XYZ file of C-alpha atoms in Angstrom:
426
model
C 102.126 50.285 126.089
C 101.230 51.392 122.704
C 104.507 51.793 120.355
C 105.438 55.308 119.163
C 104.127 55.977 115.873
C 106.838 55.280 112.918
C 108.536 58.736 111.816
C 107.486 61.125 114.981
C 109.544 62.227 117.491
C 109.089 60.545 120.886
C 109.992 60.726 124.259
C 108.150 57.343 125.504
C 105.400 58.757 128.145
C 104.675 56.122 130.853
C 101.270 55.711 131.307
C 101.626 54.574 134.844
C 103.433 58.058 135.144
C 100.334 59.987 134.345
C 97.864 58.148 135.969
C 99.740 58.964 138.942
C 100.147 62.258 138.356
C 96.018 62.420 137.946
C 95.167 60.549 141.050
C 97.194 63.531 142.931
C 95.991 66.245 141.127
C 92.140 64.838 141.055
C 92.913 64.670 145.329
C 93.879 68.325 145.186
C 91.480 69.602 142.890
C 89.243 72.276 143.730
C 85.544 73.139 143.687
C 84.732 73.352 140.284
C 83.918 76.646 138.121
C 81.122 77.444 135.384
C 82.375 76.898 132.101
C 84.478 79.757 130.472
C 83.111 82.206 133.434
C 85.729 81.893 136.040
C 88.551 84.789 136.245
C 91.445 84.960 138.626
C 93.644 87.897 139.168
C 97.527 88.057 138.666
C 98.194 86.260 142.206
C 96.150 83.073 141.090
C 92.938 84.471 143.267
C 89.957 81.838 143.193
C 88.178 79.974 140.732
C 90.005 76.712 140.755
C 88.679 74.288 138.768
C 88.033 70.677 139.271
C 90.212 67.772 137.832
C 87.299 65.885 136.208
C 86.352 63.560 138.750
C 83.032 61.792 137.863
C 79.938 63.477 138.528
C 81.522 67.195 138.105
C 80.535 69.291 135.811
C 78.435 67.524 133.136
C 77.522 63.899 133.257
C 80.543 62.328 132.351
C 82.679 64.557 134.353
C 84.872 67.571 134.006
C 88.104 68.870 132.691
C 90.040 72.235 133.767
C 91.826 74.384 131.132
C 93.511 77.104 132.823
C 94.135 80.275 130.450
C 97.085 81.815 131.868
C 97.582 85.285 129.643
C 98.289 88.625 129.746
C 95.387 90.786 130.462
C 97.330 93.552 131.991
C 100.905 95.141 131.083
C 102.379 96.167 127.429
C 100.483 93.023 126.146
C 97.123 93.314 127.223
C 95.783 94.180 124.207
C 96.873 90.710 122.716
C 95.469 88.613 125.518
C 92.139 90.128 125.461
C 92.185 89.385 121.379
C 93.158 85.601 122.426
C 90.882 85.452 125.349
C 87.856 86.555 122.640
C 88.895 84.261 120.156
C 88.948 81.234 122.718
C 85.303 81.956 123.885
C 84.234 81.997 120.321
C 86.289 79.028 119.627
C 85.065 76.966 122.222
C 81.286 77.995 121.370
C 81.786 76.795 117.732
C 83.430 73.708 118.613
C 81.205 72.449 121.326
C 77.997 73.727 120.005
C 77.427 76.219 122.717
C 77.692 73.390 125.019
C 80.950 74.112 126.811
C 81.039 69.948 126.753
C 82.625 67.264 124.587
C 81.230 63.911 124.675
C 79.455 64.653 127.884
C 82.510 66.166 129.597
C 82.236 69.851 130.570
C 85.255 71.872 129.737
C 85.402 74.194 132.891
C 87.757 77.214 132.107
C 89.608 79.525 134.667
C 91.443 82.462 133.453
C 94.403 84.237 135.083
C 96.120 87.227 134.213
C 100.046 86.483 133.849
C 100.880 90.714 133.366
C 103.807 89.494 130.928
C 105.884 87.957 133.958
C 107.483 84.678 133.635
C 107.695 84.352 137.255
C 103.823 85.356 138.005
C 103.252 82.847 134.963
C 105.083 80.221 136.377
C 103.596 80.768 139.995
C 100.279 80.735 138.322
C 100.492 77.300 135.989
C 101.867 75.367 139.319
C 98.607 76.618 141.237
C 96.562 75.391 138.582
C 98.286 72.127 138.014
C 97.857 71.850 141.916
C 94.075 72.510 141.396
C 93.888 70.002 139.048
C 94.151 71.826 135.623
C 95.203 69.010 132.880
C 95.536 71.907 130.019
C 97.541 75.133 130.333
C 97.064 77.859 127.556
C 96.992 81.071 126.389
C 100.575 82.558 126.117
C 101.573 85.757 124.296
C 104.619 86.273 125.695
C 107.752 84.558 124.638
C 109.324 85.208 127.667
C 106.516 83.578 129.338
C 106.414 80.605 127.113
C 109.862 79.437 127.243
C 109.506 78.704 130.917
C 106.125 77.331 130.727
C 106.544 74.629 128.464
C 109.637 72.904 130.855
C 107.115 73.045 133.633
C 104.158 71.436 131.535
C 106.986 68.560 130.625
C 107.749 67.867 134.700
C 103.873 68.189 135.420
C 102.971 66.176 132.521
C 99.787 68.154 131.441
C 99.265 69.505 128.015
C 100.647 73.090 127.305
C 99.186 74.871 124.000
C 101.303 78.328 123.841
C 98.951 81.165 122.234
C 100.387 84.140 120.138
C 103.826 83.501 121.635
C 106.001 83.712 118.509
C 109.270 82.453 119.664
C 110.603 79.568 117.493
C 111.880 78.085 120.881
C 108.417 76.512 122.237
C 108.267 74.159 118.777
C 109.642 70.929 119.164
C 111.048 71.867 123.245
C 109.081 68.494 124.413
C 106.255 66.407 124.067
C 104.059 68.310 125.916
C 104.364 71.472 124.205
C 101.899 72.480 121.248
C 100.980 75.796 119.792
C 98.178 77.616 118.754
C 99.526 80.340 116.796
C 102.398 80.703 114.257
C 105.910 81.726 115.115
C 108.772 83.593 114.029
C 110.138 81.571 111.424
C 106.862 81.308 109.389
C 107.140 85.047 109.372
C 110.681 85.472 108.127
C 110.041 83.124 105.203
C 106.497 84.354 104.463
C 109.078 88.041 103.937
C 111.065 86.040 102.301
C 108.341 84.964 99.518
C 107.313 88.477 99.618
C 110.934 89.888 98.673
C 111.393 87.070 96.382
C 114.961 87.353 94.838
C 115.380 91.244 95.981
C 117.429 90.450 98.797
C 120.734 88.707 97.954
C 124.225 91.173 98.226
C 121.918 93.577 100.431
C 122.324 94.580 104.249
C 119.079 94.133 106.404
C 118.753 95.714 109.748
C 116.436 93.792 112.483
C 114.458 96.372 114.255
C 113.077 94.685 117.769
C 113.064 94.718 121.731
C 115.461 93.077 123.440
C 113.178 90.639 124.712
C 112.906 86.495 123.981
C 111.075 87.723 121.134
C 113.006 90.038 119.546
C 115.825 87.827 119.623
C 113.643 84.804 117.938
C 113.639 87.566 114.972
C 117.134 87.905 115.151
C 117.982 84.389 114.808
C 115.318 83.601 112.450
C 116.407 86.634 110.199
C 119.939 85.471 109.824
C 118.423 81.870 109.477
C 116.437 82.515 106.519
C 117.686 85.497 104.786
C 120.879 85.838 105.785
C 121.628 81.867 104.204
C 120.328 84.286 100.721
C 123.284 85.979 100.921
C 122.083 89.192 102.953
C 124.344 90.884 105.508
C 122.355 90.785 109.249
C 122.746 93.571 111.558
C 120.422 94.413 114.310
C 119.193 97.144 116.708
C 117.328 95.827 119.387
C 115.604 98.542 121.941
C 114.662 98.199 125.612
C 111.408 96.784 126.162
C 110.136 99.332 128.412
C 111.571 102.451 126.181
C 109.040 104.731 124.912
C 111.648 107.271 123.415
C 112.412 105.146 120.193
C 114.415 107.687 118.515
C 117.527 106.261 119.662
C 116.927 103.053 117.977
C 115.933 104.848 114.967
C 118.799 106.693 114.647
C 120.979 103.872 115.325
C 118.830 101.782 112.336
C 119.862 104.942 109.721
C 123.526 104.518 110.812
C 123.837 101.143 109.806
C 122.435 102.496 106.214
C 120.573 99.351 105.792
C 118.589 98.340 102.528
C 115.829 96.816 104.293
C 114.988 96.949 107.747
C 112.632 94.260 108.952
C 110.648 95.094 111.897
C 109.534 92.650 114.629
C 107.745 94.669 117.714
C 105.218 93.574 120.165
C 103.131 95.409 122.375
C 101.680 98.900 123.086
C 104.110 100.725 122.037
C 103.979 99.560 118.492
C 102.178 102.777 117.428
C 104.546 105.307 118.760
C 107.667 103.005 117.004
C 105.860 103.471 113.809
C 105.241 107.278 114.074
C 109.306 107.587 115.205
C 110.207 105.297 112.119
C 108.227 107.705 109.701
C 109.247 111.249 111.535
C 112.998 110.151 111.707
C 113.054 109.357 107.618
C 113.544 105.302 107.968
C 110.407 104.617 105.857
C 112.203 106.734 102.933
C 115.587 104.972 103.774
C 115.442 101.617 103.103
C 112.643 98.979 101.728
C 110.929 98.305 105.335
C 108.934 94.981 105.800
C 106.870 94.214 108.982
C 104.070 92.088 110.102
C 100.819 93.305 110.128
C 99.833 94.631 113.638
C 96.572 94.956 115.799
C 93.888 97.113 114.870
C 95.032 100.127 117.124
C 98.025 100.794 114.481
C 96.195 100.703 111.158
C 95.984 104.453 110.684
C 99.957 104.304 111.004
C 100.289 101.766 108.588
C 97.787 102.931 106.231
C 99.459 106.640 106.118
C 102.638 104.793 105.472
C 101.230 102.225 103.025
C 103.609 103.091 100.025
C 106.540 102.781 102.516
C 105.880 99.671 104.135
C 105.837 95.967 103.157
C 103.517 93.687 104.971
C 103.796 90.393 105.829
C 100.424 88.837 107.556
C 99.671 86.555 110.457
C 96.086 87.134 109.941
C 93.964 89.802 107.839
C 90.580 90.768 109.902
C 87.815 89.773 108.416
C 89.760 88.465 104.666
C 89.390 84.764 105.002
C 85.800 82.855 104.660
C 86.480 79.619 106.379
C 83.339 78.146 108.437
C 84.955 79.084 111.453
C 85.865 82.226 109.751
C 82.056 82.668 109.574
C 81.132 81.546 112.688
C 83.637 83.943 114.488
C 82.596 86.833 112.832
C 78.711 86.108 113.774
C 79.700 85.607 117.669
C 81.380 88.664 117.540
C 78.930 90.453 115.977
C 76.769 89.429 118.570
C 78.965 90.228 121.157
C 80.109 93.782 119.545
C 83.267 92.408 119.227
C 85.905 93.151 116.611
C 88.265 90.691 115.187
C 91.758 91.420 115.462
C 95.249 90.094 115.248
C 95.389 86.920 117.593
C 92.039 86.424 117.737
C 92.582 83.093 115.187
C 95.008 81.850 117.951
C 92.892 82.043 120.841
C 89.989 79.864 118.392
C 92.451 77.454 116.987
C 93.479 76.921 120.627
C 89.879 76.039 121.781
C 89.349 74.064 118.894
C 92.477 71.907 119.813
C 91.376 71.758 123.561
C 88.228 70.392 122.359
C 89.762 67.515 120.180
C 92.413 66.801 123.292
C 89.796 66.409 125.626
C 87.692 64.539 123.297
C 90.355 61.882 123.118
C 91.394 62.431 127.263
C 88.208 62.392 128.341
C 87.369 63.394 131.866
C 90.569 61.990 133.038
C 92.563 63.752 131.233
C 94.649 61.124 129.855
C 97.581 63.267 128.888
C 99.370 60.240 126.461
C 95.621 60.222 124.852
C 95.456 63.810 124.352
C 99.084 64.637 122.578
C 98.394 61.258 120.743
C 95.378 63.231 119.151
C 96.990 66.602 118.589
C 99.855 64.787 116.656
C 99.206 65.147 112.942
C 95.841 66.755 113.730
C 94.351 68.951 110.998
C 91.560 70.832 110.898
C 89.897 74.052 109.426
C 90.481 76.946 111.751
C 89.492 80.636 110.894
C 92.269 81.424 108.298
C 92.170 78.065 106.651
C 93.659 74.296 106.826
C 96.061 73.848 109.649
C 97.916 70.977 110.950
C 99.800 69.948 114.049
C 102.888 68.495 112.433
C 103.717 65.344 114.561
C 107.437 65.625 115.041
C 107.927 68.897 116.500
C 104.302 70.332 116.822
C 104.624 73.174 114.475
C 101.334 74.735 113.702
C 101.230 74.662 110.133
C 99.029 77.422 108.495
C 98.698 79.873 105.628
C 100.098 82.965 105.695
C 99.444 86.150 103.840
C 100.879 89.294 102.004
C 98.684 92.367 102.969
C 98.343 95.991 102.025
C 96.284 99.009 102.706
C 94.130 100.901 99.794
C 94.187 104.152 101.068
C 95.779 106.136 103.475
C 91.970 107.125 105.254
C 92.164 106.708 108.996
C 89.292 104.113 108.694
C 91.323 102.129 106.067
C 91.576 98.445 106.152
C 94.176 95.696 105.004
C 93.428 93.653 102.357
C 95.023 90.470 101.314
C 97.226 90.480 98.476
C 98.434 87.185 98.254
C 98.002 83.779 100.702
C 101.481 81.778 101.084
C 100.231 77.973 101.714
C 101.052 76.565 104.616
C 103.958 74.251 102.932
C 105.425 76.798 101.410
C 106.101 79.188 104.610
C 106.577 76.096 106.786
C 109.648 76.221 109.151
C 112.252 73.621 109.438
C 111.253 70.793 111.423
C 112.845 71.430 114.670
C 115.356 68.830 116.877
C 114.089 67.291 120.058
C 114.419 69.697 123.124
C 115.418 72.702 120.973
């Protein structure tokens, strides 16, 4: 067995174990689906793909990729953005064939509704049907459950927009195609410069894995700069956010760091504006999905925006390909479109290395240290912990008009906003 590369964290994988798992999965695989076209409901439904037996799919066999994401529930819009990005990315990375080196990439989709138990059940089902790669997660609570499952079953897992830092460095089988919370907070630190020392910041977030990860990251990054850190965590199901706004004001903060996810974002911003929070302190947050733009635009002088992605603001070959594909479909790019596109590029690279047999070790080796041009710019999968190093942005709206779009004010190099290397199993 080849020795791990020097300087790379690795729990040594047994090729014999991977081969044994491959044989078991192939024996239980269901019939092939059409590339990129299979859908399944929250209970799994039909559409299981082949484990890649010779003769299935293209001339070189096939590999099944299970996209498990949210197409219902509070994060449904994020899931849709991811899936559309993945479709465009797969088309681009395979020149429209859905194949790499003769191996067909079979895609099956399932809705986890943002529920960890549902996602785990779906992943187990898809693995039993022969899936070699799991991808798509938008919920941080789901991601932290699927990561250990991937390790247990020795399959590749590429988390999506789920931002929790806990995914990075969790195990050898887990990667991510989006940014993580630490990168958001470091971007905020760079935007603020020396304005934070000796001041008080309140983190306003939902009481979820994503929200808690943001509190931890703010404590780690801004707290280390001498800021006093407090938090207000709202119930994820809350629709009346006036009490949360009142709690923020009661803390008398100099700065409010807002980390919010889901379909209550627009209501949350409206409430913060109505309750005077946007006037009482410097408010820093990440640019959210397009539906929130009218609120951000009207508060443009009151909110400092960091950005994971600004639609239409980059001009890489991948950004051009994405825009062309979306124009043909009549779609609009959005916050998590690049995460899906990145995931497809990573899947193609993994399948190119792992072949129709779905050699997990080969796929891991191919992705560790993988540098590629993406929609946002150059991405690198850090070999030590699988963090996805990528550029981040500061954004601003030029007007308060309802149709105003955000623009990039400043681009932060991937190395500048890179998270600290995660300890193994952290």
